[in-house]
XYZ file of C-alpha atoms in Angstrom:
746
model
C -16.875 -21.630 -11.115
C -17.344 -22.648 -7.491
C -14.263 -23.711 -5.536
C -15.416 -27.326 -5.317
C -15.320 -27.708 -9.081
C -11.634 -26.878 -9.418
C -9.189 -29.737 -9.383
C -5.834 -28.015 -9.855
C -3.205 -28.837 -7.274
C -1.749 -26.264 -4.946
C 1.306 -24.605 -6.502
C 4.594 -25.327 -4.887
C 6.283 -22.712 -2.748
C 8.264 -20.404 -5.048
C 11.974 -20.049 -4.862
C 13.338 -17.034 -2.961
C 13.639 -13.814 -4.993
C 16.839 -13.842 -6.994
C 17.367 -10.095 -6.611
C 16.118 -7.307 -4.386
C 16.681 -3.709 -5.455
C 17.511 -1.102 -2.846
C 15.653 2.183 -3.075
C 17.868 4.936 -4.441
C 18.160 8.146 -2.463
C 19.670 11.434 -3.578
C 23.356 11.227 -2.744
C 26.119 13.769 -2.127
C 28.794 13.630 -4.825
C 31.270 15.865 -3.068
C 32.793 19.174 -3.973
C 33.174 19.959 -7.698
C 36.414 21.740 -8.476
C 36.410 24.616 -11.022
C 37.922 23.647 -14.387
C 39.827 26.656 -15.750
C 41.497 24.633 -18.516
C 38.369 24.859 -20.666
C 38.253 28.627 -20.333
C 41.916 28.934 -21.263
C 41.364 26.748 -24.325
C 38.395 28.913 -25.310
C 40.523 32.054 -25.035
C 43.172 30.428 -27.203
C 40.625 29.477 -29.898
C 38.904 32.856 -29.888
C 35.268 33.981 -29.877
C 34.618 32.743 -33.422
C 35.441 29.105 -32.700
C 34.306 28.464 -29.127
C 31.217 29.027 -26.996
C 29.621 27.947 -23.718
C 26.913 25.379 -24.511
C 24.051 24.983 -21.988
C 21.324 22.381 -22.347
C 18.736 24.029 -20.087
C 16.476 21.061 -19.303
C 13.839 20.771 -16.588
C 15.354 17.554 -15.208
C 19.033 18.434 -15.555
C 21.113 21.369 -16.706
C 24.169 20.347 -18.724
C 26.990 22.749 -19.556
C 30.348 22.595 -21.246
C 32.432 24.049 -24.042
C 31.624 23.672 -27.709
C 34.917 21.805 -28.299
C 34.160 19.228 -25.560
C 32.874 15.771 -26.460
C 30.587 15.597 -23.416
C 29.247 18.220 -20.993
C 31.482 19.011 -18.037
C 28.623 19.729 -15.648
C 25.325 17.925 -15.137
C 23.253 19.276 -12.235
C 19.559 19.334 -11.321
C 18.074 22.828 -11.819
C 17.507 23.415 -8.096
C 18.785 25.896 -5.561
C 18.321 26.594 -1.853
C 19.387 29.062 0.802
C 20.296 28.066 4.341
C 20.990 30.312 7.337
C 23.787 29.353 9.721
C 22.823 30.964 13.013
C 26.126 30.126 14.669
C 28.199 32.134 12.194
C 25.337 34.454 11.162
C 25.814 33.688 7.483
C 23.513 32.699 4.640
C 24.726 30.010 2.239
C 23.441 29.271 -1.248
C 23.411 25.685 -2.494
C 22.965 24.787 -6.174
C 22.314 21.484 -7.918
C 23.504 18.361 -6.120
C 25.032 20.469 -3.343
C 21.484 20.953 -2.020
C 21.714 17.461 -0.497
C 24.640 18.501 1.711
C 22.482 20.390 4.201
C 19.224 19.060 5.668
C 17.613 22.478 5.927
C 18.649 23.325 2.378
C 17.222 20.066 1.067
C 13.849 20.752 2.666
C 13.686 24.301 1.281
C 15.101 23.645 -2.201
C 13.309 25.167 -5.184
C 13.322 24.274 -8.855
C 13.857 26.848 -11.568
C 11.130 25.318 -13.760
C 7.402 25.219 -13.334
C 6.165 21.831 -12.124
C 5.418 19.536 -15.064
C 6.583 22.130 -17.574
C 9.747 23.053 -19.433
C 9.246 26.770 -18.765
C 11.388 28.738 -16.312
C 9.310 30.242 -13.502
C 11.821 31.011 -10.733
C 14.428 33.410 -12.083
C 16.327 33.757 -8.797
C 17.072 30.045 -8.912
C 18.022 30.320 -12.597
C 20.527 33.078 -11.813
C 22.066 30.910 -9.070
C 22.387 28.062 -11.583
C 24.103 30.317 -14.123
C 26.502 31.601 -11.455
C 27.346 28.024 -10.528
C 27.889 26.987 -14.159
C 30.216 29.874 -15.012
C 32.122 29.414 -11.743
C 32.691 25.677 -12.277
C 33.640 26.183 -15.942
C 36.474 28.376 -14.731
C 35.267 31.592 -16.384
C 37.603 34.414 -15.338
C 35.020 37.159 -15.077
C 37.710 39.793 -14.500
C 35.865 42.364 -16.610
C 32.533 41.713 -14.861
C 31.198 39.319 -17.508
C 31.670 35.837 -18.892
C 33.298 37.134 -22.072
C 32.306 34.004 -24.067
C 29.454 33.403 -26.553
C 26.559 31.290 -25.189
C 24.412 28.692 -26.946
C 21.344 27.573 -24.992
C 18.561 25.082 -25.685
C 14.871 25.763 -25.142
C 11.625 23.770 -25.520
C 9.296 23.905 -28.503
C 6.986 26.963 -28.512
C 8.795 28.659 -25.656
C 6.992 31.723 -24.302
C 8.223 35.048 -25.635
C 8.310 36.452 -22.101
C 10.458 33.564 -20.835
C 12.904 33.991 -23.713
C 12.959 37.780 -23.172
C 13.843 37.502 -19.460
C 16.534 34.895 -20.122
C 18.051 37.157 -22.794
C 18.112 40.113 -20.417
C 19.839 38.034 -17.715
C 22.522 36.769 -20.104
C 23.327 40.200 -21.505
C 22.740 42.405 -18.458
C 24.089 40.207 -15.665
C 26.834 38.316 -17.494
C 27.671 40.620 -20.416
C 27.920 37.783 -22.912
C 29.185 38.889 -26.363
C 26.474 36.865 -28.150
C 23.568 34.508 -27.461
C 21.784 31.895 -29.575
C 18.838 29.614 -28.823
C 17.863 26.310 -30.340
C 15.296 23.541 -29.830
C 16.823 20.613 -27.954
C 15.157 17.787 -29.932
C 16.201 19.317 -33.256
C 19.777 19.601 -32.013
C 19.661 15.864 -31.293
C 18.196 15.128 -34.744
C 20.928 17.156 -36.426
C 23.667 15.419 -34.419
C 22.355 12.040 -35.643
C 22.649 13.131 -39.324
C 18.939 13.696 -39.807
C 17.574 15.868 -42.612
C 13.972 14.825 -43.259
C 11.990 12.860 -40.727
C 9.481 12.829 -37.913
C 11.108 13.712 -34.580
C 9.413 12.250 -31.492
C 10.942 13.840 -28.426
C 9.708 12.594 -25.041
C 11.572 14.450 -22.324
C 11.096 15.131 -18.641
C 8.218 17.581 -18.957
C 6.396 16.733 -22.200
C 6.381 14.836 -25.478
C 6.594 16.589 -28.871
C 6.089 15.261 -32.385
C 7.852 17.558 -34.895
C 7.996 17.017 -38.688
C 11.318 18.068 -40.244
C 11.655 18.567 -44.025
C 15.026 19.307 -45.603
C 16.584 20.172 -42.250
C 13.776 22.629 -41.536
C 11.487 22.053 -38.580
C 7.804 22.588 -39.418
C 6.969 23.970 -35.995
C 3.483 25.034 -37.048
C 2.640 21.337 -37.531
C 4.253 20.165 -34.281
C 2.016 18.665 -31.570
C 2.564 18.465 -27.836
C 1.514 15.685 -25.451
C 1.499 16.807 -21.829
C 3.256 13.734 -20.523
C 6.919 13.098 -19.801
C 9.307 11.664 -17.274
C 8.174 13.844 -14.353
C 4.509 12.981 -14.937
C 5.429 9.289 -15.118
C 7.208 9.549 -11.758
C 4.244 11.358 -10.191
C 1.861 8.753 -11.604
C 3.929 5.895 -10.184
C 4.076 7.733 -6.859
C 0.270 7.933 -6.712
C -0.083 4.268 -7.676
C 2.278 3.224 -4.868
C 0.498 5.419 -2.323
C -2.807 3.784 -3.256
C -1.250 0.320 -3.280
C 0.472 0.687 0.112
C -1.568 3.275 2.093
C 0.005 2.252 5.409
C 3.591 1.889 4.239
C 6.036 2.606 7.058
C 8.466 4.665 4.956
C 7.861 7.765 2.881
C 7.697 7.747 -0.903
C 9.508 10.591 -2.644
C 9.573 11.884 -6.218
C 13.279 11.130 -6.647
C 12.691 7.513 -5.618
C 9.808 7.226 -8.088
C 11.945 8.652 -10.892
C 14.612 6.036 -10.247
C 12.004 3.237 -10.184
C 10.606 4.382 -13.532
C 14.080 4.323 -15.099
C 15.166 1.054 -13.481
C 12.072 -1.159 -13.625
C 9.561 0.027 -16.248
C 9.375 -1.146 -19.855
C 7.000 -0.921 -22.830
C 4.717 -3.874 -23.383
C 4.288 -4.974 -27.006
C 0.650 -6.003 -26.351
C -0.542 -4.161 -23.256
C -4.011 -5.666 -22.827
C -2.897 -9.246 -23.342
C 0.135 -8.948 -21.063
C -1.863 -7.129 -18.389
C -4.535 -9.848 -18.282
C -1.948 -12.490 -17.354
C 0.629 -10.389 -15.550
C -0.223 -11.661 -12.048
C -0.446 -15.332 -12.999
C 1.804 -17.561 -10.947
C 3.789 -18.763 -13.963
C 6.795 -16.481 -14.345
C 5.663 -13.987 -11.713
C 8.975 -14.469 -9.876
C 10.734 -12.766 -12.786
C 8.086 -10.117 -13.483
C 7.728 -9.004 -9.865
C 10.498 -6.648 -8.760
C 11.091 -6.084 -5.041
C 12.344 -2.692 -3.874
C 13.783 -2.649 -0.362
C 13.487 0.466 1.804
C 15.758 1.074 4.818
C 14.707 -0.774 7.960
C 15.969 -1.800 11.370
C 15.562 -5.502 12.009
C 14.843 -6.689 15.512
C 17.965 -8.399 16.795
C 17.299 -11.857 18.206
C 20.156 -13.093 20.374
C 20.978 -16.700 19.537
C 21.960 -18.701 22.608
C 24.313 -21.671 22.695
C 23.313 -25.205 23.641
C 24.976 -24.832 27.046
C 23.035 -21.643 27.768
C 19.765 -23.265 26.688
C 20.482 -26.302 28.900
C 21.312 -24.076 31.851
C 18.136 -22.055 31.341
C 16.029 -25.241 31.114
C 17.537 -26.586 34.349
C 16.953 -23.260 36.056
C 13.355 -23.231 34.844
C 12.881 -26.800 36.064
C 14.298 -25.916 39.483
C 12.005 -22.900 39.693
C 9.030 -25.095 38.821
C 9.971 -27.618 41.510
C 10.183 -24.860 44.126
C 6.828 -23.487 43.078
C 5.310 -26.953 43.371
C 6.748 -27.337 46.873
C 5.411 -23.948 47.866
C 1.993 -24.816 46.429
C 1.947 -28.171 48.264
C 2.919 -26.441 51.504
C 0.173 -23.852 51.021
C -2.399 -26.588 50.328
C -1.356 -28.434 53.484
C -1.643 -25.294 55.593
C -5.052 -24.573 54.101
C -6.181 -28.146 54.779
C -5.061 -27.882 58.405
C -6.987 -24.615 58.807
C -10.109 -26.220 57.351
C -9.811 -29.239 59.680
C -9.487 -26.963 62.684
C -12.483 -24.946 61.532
C -14.443 -28.159 61.008
C -13.646 -29.369 64.560
C -14.677 -26.005 65.992
C -17.991 -26.013 64.115
C -18.690 -29.583 65.215
C -18.191 -28.551 68.839
C -20.570 -25.624 68.335
C -23.102 -27.967 66.724
C -22.950 -30.298 69.759
C -23.332 -27.410 72.235
C -26.366 -26.080 70.404
C -28.182 -29.372 70.914
C -28.189 -28.852 74.702
C -28.388 -25.032 74.989
C -31.393 -22.737 75.082
C -32.318 -20.374 72.247
C -30.528 -17.362 73.708
C -27.249 -19.182 74.111
C -27.689 -20.756 70.667
C -28.165 -17.312 69.114
C -25.016 -16.040 70.832
C -22.921 -18.950 69.561
C -24.202 -18.506 66.004
C -23.546 -14.744 66.043
C -19.995 -15.227 67.271
C -19.272 -17.397 64.224
C -21.169 -15.161 61.745
C -23.910 -17.734 61.153
C -27.556 -16.811 60.595
C -29.191 -20.017 61.778
C -28.697 -23.717 62.347
C -29.433 -24.521 58.708
C -26.498 -22.427 57.582
C -24.326 -24.158 60.203
C -25.237 -27.571 58.815
C -24.593 -26.354 55.287
C -21.132 -25.050 56.215
C -20.317 -28.338 57.965
C -21.199 -30.324 54.844
C -19.185 -28.057 52.545
C -16.105 -28.166 54.803
C -16.277 -31.938 55.136
C -16.641 -32.314 51.381
C -13.731 -29.934 50.693
C -11.430 -31.736 53.127
C -12.206 -35.171 51.698
C -11.660 -33.863 48.178
C -8.273 -32.309 49.093
C -7.072 -35.507 50.798
C -8.114 -37.633 47.832
C -6.276 -35.310 45.435
C -3.081 -35.431 47.505
C -2.908 -39.232 47.254
C -3.477 -39.087 43.480
C -7.072 -40.324 43.380
C -10.208 -38.887 41.833
C -12.896 -37.538 44.087
C -16.372 -38.786 43.296
C -19.161 -36.594 44.507
C -22.130 -38.268 46.088
C -25.363 -37.384 44.402
C -27.656 -36.359 47.199
C -31.291 -36.039 46.402
C -32.357 -32.657 47.783
C -35.348 -32.661 50.148
C -37.724 -29.835 50.894
C -39.658 -30.846 54.052
C -41.016 -27.379 54.869
C -43.040 -27.183 51.632
C -45.583 -29.703 53.042
C -46.077 -27.758 56.303
C -48.737 -25.004 56.331
C -47.550 -21.442 56.993
C -49.648 -21.075 60.167
C -47.613 -23.838 61.799
C -44.307 -22.069 61.143
C -42.730 -19.092 62.814
C -41.156 -16.180 60.896
C -37.817 -17.958 60.451
C -39.568 -21.101 59.230
C -41.613 -19.179 56.671
C -38.425 -17.568 55.364
C -36.753 -20.965 55.142
C -39.810 -22.349 53.338
C -39.513 -19.635 50.667
C -35.880 -20.530 50.234
C -36.706 -24.230 49.800
C -39.421 -23.375 47.244
C -36.877 -21.399 45.215
C -34.318 -24.236 45.459
C -36.934 -26.742 44.333
C -37.687 -24.586 41.251
C -33.982 -24.494 40.380
C -33.657 -28.268 40.754
C -36.679 -28.876 38.551
C -35.357 -26.421 35.929
C -32.000 -28.201 35.835
C -33.762 -31.521 35.514
C -35.827 -30.238 32.573
C -32.723 -28.813 30.897
C -30.936 -32.116 31.368
C -33.863 -34.025 29.918
C -33.997 -31.623 26.947
C -30.283 -32.078 26.383
C -30.664 -35.829 26.430
C -33.595 -35.562 23.996
C -31.591 -33.409 21.577
C -28.675 -35.804 21.871
C -30.943 -38.727 21.101
C -32.489 -36.907 18.107
C -29.019 -36.094 16.788
C -27.946 -39.708 17.165
C -31.102 -40.802 15.341
C -30.437 -38.303 12.529
C -26.869 -39.582 12.193
C -28.157 -43.139 12.046
C -30.705 -42.297 9.354
C -28.099 -40.292 7.457
C -25.695 -43.211 7.592
C -28.391 -45.583 6.317
C -29.184 -43.213 3.431
C -25.475 -42.892 2.606
C -25.089 -46.665 2.535
C -28.160 -47.140 0.320
C -27.640 -44.240 -2.125
C -24.116 -42.770 -1.904
C -24.360 -40.687 -5.104
C -27.645 -39.096 -4.068
C -26.280 -38.372 -0.600
C -23.140 -36.783 -2.086
C -25.270 -34.705 -4.458
C -27.238 -33.301 -1.537
C -24.030 -32.445 0.321
C -22.547 -30.736 -2.751
C -25.708 -28.693 -3.276
C -25.802 -27.696 0.389
C -22.153 -26.648 0.221
C -22.719 -24.511 -2.883
C -25.692 -22.876 -1.161
C -23.591 -21.999 1.909
C -20.781 -20.646 -0.293
C -23.273 -18.425 -2.096
C -24.608 -17.158 1.239
C -21.075 -16.329 2.370
C -20.402 -14.427 -0.866
C -23.694 -12.546 -0.580
C -22.941 -11.554 3.006
C -19.460 -10.365 2.063
C -20.898 -8.307 -0.791
C -23.574 -6.882 1.518
C -20.973 -5.888 4.102
C -18.925 -4.150 1.414
C -22.047 -2.299 0.201
C -22.981 -1.257 3.732
C -19.503 0.193 4.161
C -20.145 2.477 1.184
C -22.615 5.205 2.097
C -23.557 5.691 -1.572
C -24.546 2.065 -2.180
C -28.207 1.026 -2.522
C -28.033 -1.306 0.501
C -26.605 1.448 2.694
C -29.217 3.955 1.502
C -32.059 1.508 2.150
C -30.819 0.801 5.651
C -30.490 4.507 6.380
C -34.046 4.997 5.116
C -35.243 2.268 7.464
C -33.512 3.942 10.394
C -35.083 7.254 9.398
C -38.544 5.653 9.364
C -37.981 4.177 12.803
C -36.737 7.503 14.127
C -39.685 9.450 12.706
C -42.736 10.253 14.828
C -45.020 9.386 11.881
C -43.189 6.699 9.905
C -46.195 5.493 7.901
C -48.175 8.712 7.527
C -49.577 9.585 4.113
C -48.213 13.091 4.447
C -44.700 11.690 4.804
C -45.125 9.492 1.723
C -46.379 12.456 -0.301
C -43.262 14.410 0.639
C -45.020 16.933 2.864
C -43.055 15.798 5.907
C -39.589 15.649 4.371
C -37.056 13.779 6.468
C -33.492 15.093 6.527
C -31.945 12.274 8.559
C -28.759 11.231 6.709
C -28.029 14.607 5.185
C -25.277 15.284 7.714
C -22.149 13.246 8.461
C -23.214 12.959 12.124
C -26.282 10.967 11.035
C -24.002 8.506 9.244
C -21.986 8.215 12.449
C -25.176 7.036 14.194
C -25.749 4.617 11.329
C -22.268 3.146 11.683
C -22.707 2.815 15.460
C -25.973 0.905 14.922
C -24.349 -1.321 12.313
C -21.293 -1.997 14.514
C -23.441 -2.877 17.522
C -25.245 -5.717 15.779
C -23.664 -8.957 16.949
C -26.126 -11.237 15.154
C -24.145 -10.900 11.915
C -21.038 -12.368 13.548
C -23.059 -15.244 15.014
C -24.575 -16.015 11.620
C -21.142 -15.917 9.971
C -19.879 -18.367 12.565
C -22.829 -20.710 11.977
C -22.243 -20.643 8.219
C -18.546 -21.362 8.727
C -19.309 -24.329 11.019
C -21.861 -25.755 8.574
C -19.434 -25.405 5.672
C -16.610 -27.131 7.562
C -18.948 -30.017 8.484
C -20.051 -30.508 4.875
C -16.472 -30.331 3.601
C -15.354 -32.875 6.230
C -18.076 -35.279 5.063
C -17.155 -34.791 1.414
C -13.460 -35.311 2.187
C -14.322 -38.595 3.891
C -16.742 -40.056 1.357
C -16.233 -38.227 -1.976
C -13.086 -39.419 -3.819
C -13.232 -36.401 -6.186
C -13.232 -33.864 -3.346
C -9.734 -33.169 -1.996
C -8.146 -30.697 0.380
C -7.414 -28.401 -2.548
C -11.183 -28.030 -3.133
C -11.951 -26.713 0.349
C -12.675 -23.035 0.906
C -9.653 -22.717 3.157
C -7.358 -24.023 0.419
C -9.035 -21.813 -2.195
C -8.450 -18.814 0.082
C -4.754 -19.625 0.343
C -2.395 -16.722 -0.411
C -0.890 -18.672 -3.305
C -4.184 -18.318 -5.174
C -5.029 -14.779 -4.081
C -4.833 -12.192 -6.859
C -4.615 -9.378 -4.308
C -1.693 -11.073 -2.556
C 0.096 -11.467 -5.894
C -0.488 -7.780 -6.586
C 0.753 -6.603 -3.166
C 3.394 -9.208 -2.250
C 4.203 -11.125 -5.406
C 4.460 -14.939 -5.435
C 6.075 -15.106 -1.989
C 4.553 -15.467 1.500
C 4.348 -12.371 3.662
C 5.394 -12.178 7.302
C 3.822 -9.100 8.901
C 6.201 -9.360 11.861
C 9.291 -9.063 9.665
C 10.641 -5.535 9.449
C 12.411 -6.427 6.218
C 9.237 -7.507 4.434
C 7.115 -4.682 5.839
C 9.590 -2.213 4.275
C 9.387 -3.786 0.796
C 7.270 -2.756 -2.178
C 6.526 -4.971 -5.167
C 6.468 -3.529 -8.668
C 4.585 -5.723 -11.117
C 1.652 -4.253 -13.050
C 3.092 -0.757 -12.589
C 6.125 -1.714 -14.670
C 4.041 -1.680 -17.882
C 1.217 0.617 -16.782
C 3.325 3.762 -16.287
C 5.113 3.771 -19.690
C 1.873 2.844 -21.463
C 0.444 6.320 -20.807
C 2.453 7.747 -23.713
C 0.495 5.470 -26.052
C -2.798 5.526 -24.086
C -3.048 8.809 -22.101
C -6.574 7.954 -20.926
C -5.051 5.420 -18.497
C -3.844 8.328 -16.363
C -6.950 10.456 -16.979
C -5.313 12.602 -19.669
C -7.740 13.839 -22.318
C -5.279 13.722 -25.228
C -4.370 11.399 -28.065
C -1.384 9.067 -27.831
C 1.788 9.512 -29.835
C 0.671 7.028 -32.493
C -2.560 8.958 -33.129
C -0.619 12.251 -33.100
C 1.983 10.979 -35.565
C -0.669 9.494 -37.861
C -2.656 12.748 -37.772
C 0.431 14.762 -38.786
C 1.307 12.353 -41.586
C -2.202 11.922 -42.983
C -3.857 15.285 -42.344
C -1.178 17.967 -42.081
C 1.373 16.803 -44.663
C -0.370 16.929 -48.007
C 2.664 16.193 -50.188
C 2.856 12.460 -50.781
C 6.612 12.610 -51.379
C 7.212 14.457 -48.092
C 4.987 11.982 -46.257
C 6.978 9.070 -47.638
C 10.282 10.713 -46.669
C 9.033 11.407 -43.145
C 8.101 7.739 -42.706
C 11.586 6.698 -43.743
C 13.131 8.411 -40.711
C 11.076 8.428 -37.499
C 13.562 9.611 -34.919
C 13.236 9.008 -31.144
C 15.051 11.197 -28.634
C 14.647 12.230 -24.995
C 15.037 10.292 -21.778
C 11.419 9.111 -21.767
C 11.992 7.113 -24.978
C 14.662 4.925 -23.377
C 12.153 2.340 -22.119
C 12.894 -1.155 -23.302
C 10.771 -1.951 -26.363
C 9.727 1.658 -27.052
C 10.900 1.643 -30.690
C 9.480 -1.828 -31.401
C 6.095 -0.865 -29.958
C 5.978 2.381 -31.956
C 6.966 0.542 -35.132
C 4.247 -2.105 -34.726
C 1.561 0.466 -33.795
C 2.387 2.649 -36.793
C 2.514 -0.339 -39.127
C -1.031 -1.208 -38.057
C -2.472 2.200 -39.055
C -0.379 2.933 -42.162
C -1.298 1.680 -45.615
C 0.106 -1.680 -46.603
C 3.511 -1.391 -48.191
C 4.220 2.097 -46.831
C 7.913 2.645 -46.050
C 8.670 2.807 -42.337
C 11.924 3.198 -40.431
C 12.148 3.909 -36.700
C 15.489 4.699 -35.112
C 16.711 5.922 -31.740
C 19.287 8.576 -30.928
C 22.787 7.360 -30.116
C 22.442 8.948 -26.686
C 18.873 10.047 -26.113
C 19.882 12.230 -23.147
C 23.169 13.853 -24.204
C 22.655 14.179 -27.956
C 20.813 17.476 -27.513
C 23.870 19.012 -25.859
C 26.234 17.369 -28.334
C 24.177 18.664 -31.261
C 24.258 22.189 -29.823
C 28.043 21.946 -29.341
C 28.456 20.725 -32.928
C 26.253 23.533 -34.264
C 28.120 26.210 -32.243
C 31.151 25.971 -34.526
C 29.277 26.312 -37.832
C 28.223 29.198 -40.047
C 24.522 28.904 -39.144
C 25.414 29.588 -35.507
C 26.962 32.950 -36.406
C 23.881 33.847 -38.451
C 21.512 32.902 -35.622
C 23.416 34.508 -32.738
C 22.392 37.938 -31.469
C 25.353 40.069 -30.460
C 25.442 42.339 -27.466
C 25.480 45.379 -29.735
C 22.301 44.226 -31.479
C 20.669 43.613 -28.106
C 21.524 47.105 -26.859
C 20.269 48.631 -30.112
C 17.079 46.617 -30.739
C 16.094 45.271 -27.287
C 15.519 41.871 -25.743
C 12.595 40.990 -28.018
C 14.712 41.161 -31.167
C 15.132 37.763 -32.798
C 16.761 36.177 -35.793
C 15.428 33.267 -37.764
C 18.231 31.109 -39.092
C 17.375 27.947 -40.996
C 17.803 25.058 -41.329
C 16.974 24.420 -37.698
C 17.130 27.094 -35.169
C 15.919 30.446 -33.961
C 18.381 32.975 -32.522
C 17.793 36.220 -30.637
C-alpha cells in the first residue's frame, strides 16, 4: 500500500517510560567470615550422620553441611592470582572476592570449560575447595578435612574428570569418604518424585531424563546443548548487532542478569513476534536498561543574570555599531579625497603633453585615461551610494547603455593602444549580448511557466477529479522511483549483489584495451579486475564521486513536495498524515521501535545514548530451548526430545503413562515466566487425546539440587554409594559403586 492510501491518524506521543532498569554489575559483597559452628556440630554428630555437601555447578558452587536447611556458601567457580609489587606478594582470590582487585578481575579464570559442565582447570578447582573448607570452619589439624563429602556432577560426566576429582579429594584433603550424584535427580528426589520425566535446564545444558521407580534411566537420557550461559551469550551477540556503536561495553555478567530479569516464554511465539513492535502496548513490552553515563551539566541562570547579560550584549552591539559607523565615515572621507585628487589629475591631463600625462598616470598606478575615467565613475558611484545609505534611503543605480565606439573604426586608423582597447570593447560587447540573451531566455521560461500554470488552473477548474487523478498517479510514480533508487543504492553497497557485479563488469570493460573483442567474449582474454579488494576500492571511489545521483534525488524530492502541496490544497482526502514526511515519522518506523521503543530519541542526550531497549529479545532468547534452530543449533527442542523418549524409547505403555503424570522441571533456566504453561500446551498438542499429563516445577529450581543432596547424605543409600578412603587406596581412583535408586558413588 502506498503512503497516500493510508488514512490513519498520527499516534499521540507516548507517556514517559514508567520504569528504567539500571544495568547490574558484579559487586563486592565484603569479607566472608569462617563459620566454625557447623564443623563443631558435625564433630558432635559424628561421621555417620553428617557430611559436607557441595553442589559443584558451572554457574555457582554451593556448599554447606548435610544438617543445614540451605547452603552456607554460594560463590562463582572462578579464581585469580594478583601480584602486589609493593609488598612482593602474590594473592589468590576466589569466587566473589575476584571483584575486589582490578587486576584479579581481568585475569580471573573459571574452573569449568566454557559452555560445559565439565571441569577443565584443576588449579582453580583446588582453590575453590580450599576456600570452601576454610569458610566452613574445617579444622584441618591432621592435614585433612576429616569429614565425608557428597558432591554433585552432571549427567554422563567424563570418567577422567571424575577420576581427577576423586584423587584431589582423597589425596589433597584426606576425606574419609566421597559420594557423587546427579544434580537434577537430587532435586527430583527432594520434591518427592519417584516416576516421572525430569527436564533439567541448567547453566551449561538441558537434559531430559526418564525416571522409573526412583531409578534414573540414564541410557535413555538426551542432552540439548543449550542453557543459561548460552542464552546470555546469544543475548550478548544480539545486542552487539543491534547497537554496533554503543558507547559502553557489554559484558557476559550483564547479559546473564538481563536474561533473568527481562526474558519470558511466549505462549505463541510466531503470533506474538509478528505484533511485538506494534505501537499498542509497546510501552509495557519495551524494557529500557540504563548504562552509567555522565550528563553534560547545563548551568541554569537566574532572571537577573539573564537580564544583565542581555543588557551587556545590547551595549556591546551599540558600541560595535558606533565603531562601524565611524569606520564607514572614515572610509567615505578617504574616498572623497581620492576622488578630488583624481579629478585634479583628470583636469591636468587635458592640458599636458603625452609625456607628462604618462608620468601622472604612472604615479597613480593607472594604465591609461580610460582606466582613469572608469575609476572616477566607480568612486563617484560608491560615494553617492554610501551617502544615500547613511540617510536611510535606497540607492537606485542608473542603467547606462554601454557604448563601443572603437568597434566601428578600422584597425589601420588606430595605434597599438587603440587596437588593444578595441579588443577589450569587443569582449565587453559579447558579454553584454550574452547577458541580454540569458535575460530574454529567463523571461521566456518565466512566461512559459506562467502559461502552464494558467492552463493547469483552467484544467483543474473544468475537471477537478481528472486533474487530481493525474497528480496522484504522478506522485505514486515518483514514490516508486525513490524506492527503486534506495534499493539500488543498497544493492550497490553490497559487492555480491547483481547490480554491484554488473557495474563492476562495466568498469572492467571500460578499463580493458579490447572491451568488445570476440576473444574477450569467448573467454580467451580473461579479465581479473574485481578479484582483489583494491579493485573494489576503485569501484567505491568511482561510485562516491558521482554527484548526479544526489542531484536526481533532490529533483525527485522537489517534485514530490510540489505534488503533495497541490494535493493538500485541492484534495480533501489527502491530509498531512498522507505525506511522505509524515509516513517517515519515527512514530511509524519499525526500525525506530526496535532500537528505541515507542519514545523519541535525542542523539545529543548522554542519558538516551547510554540506554538499550529490550523488546523482541525478551521472547527470542528463551525460545531457543523450544526452537534451537533460531540460534543456529542443529538439535531438536525439548518438546521433540521428550516426545521421542516417551514414544520411541519407552515401550511399556504403563511406564509411559506414569512418566506423563509427573513431568518435573528443575534448573535455573526453567524459571522463565510461562515455561511450564508453554511446555504443557506443546506436549498436549503432540500427545494422543486423553493422555494424562501433569507438569510441575521444583520448589526451588536452583537450590533443590543441594537440598536433595543434603537430604540424601543422611540416609542408608548414601552409605552404600560412598567410597571410603580405604577402598580408594586399595582399588584406585577409577573404582566406583552403583547404588540405586538414584545415584552413582565412587
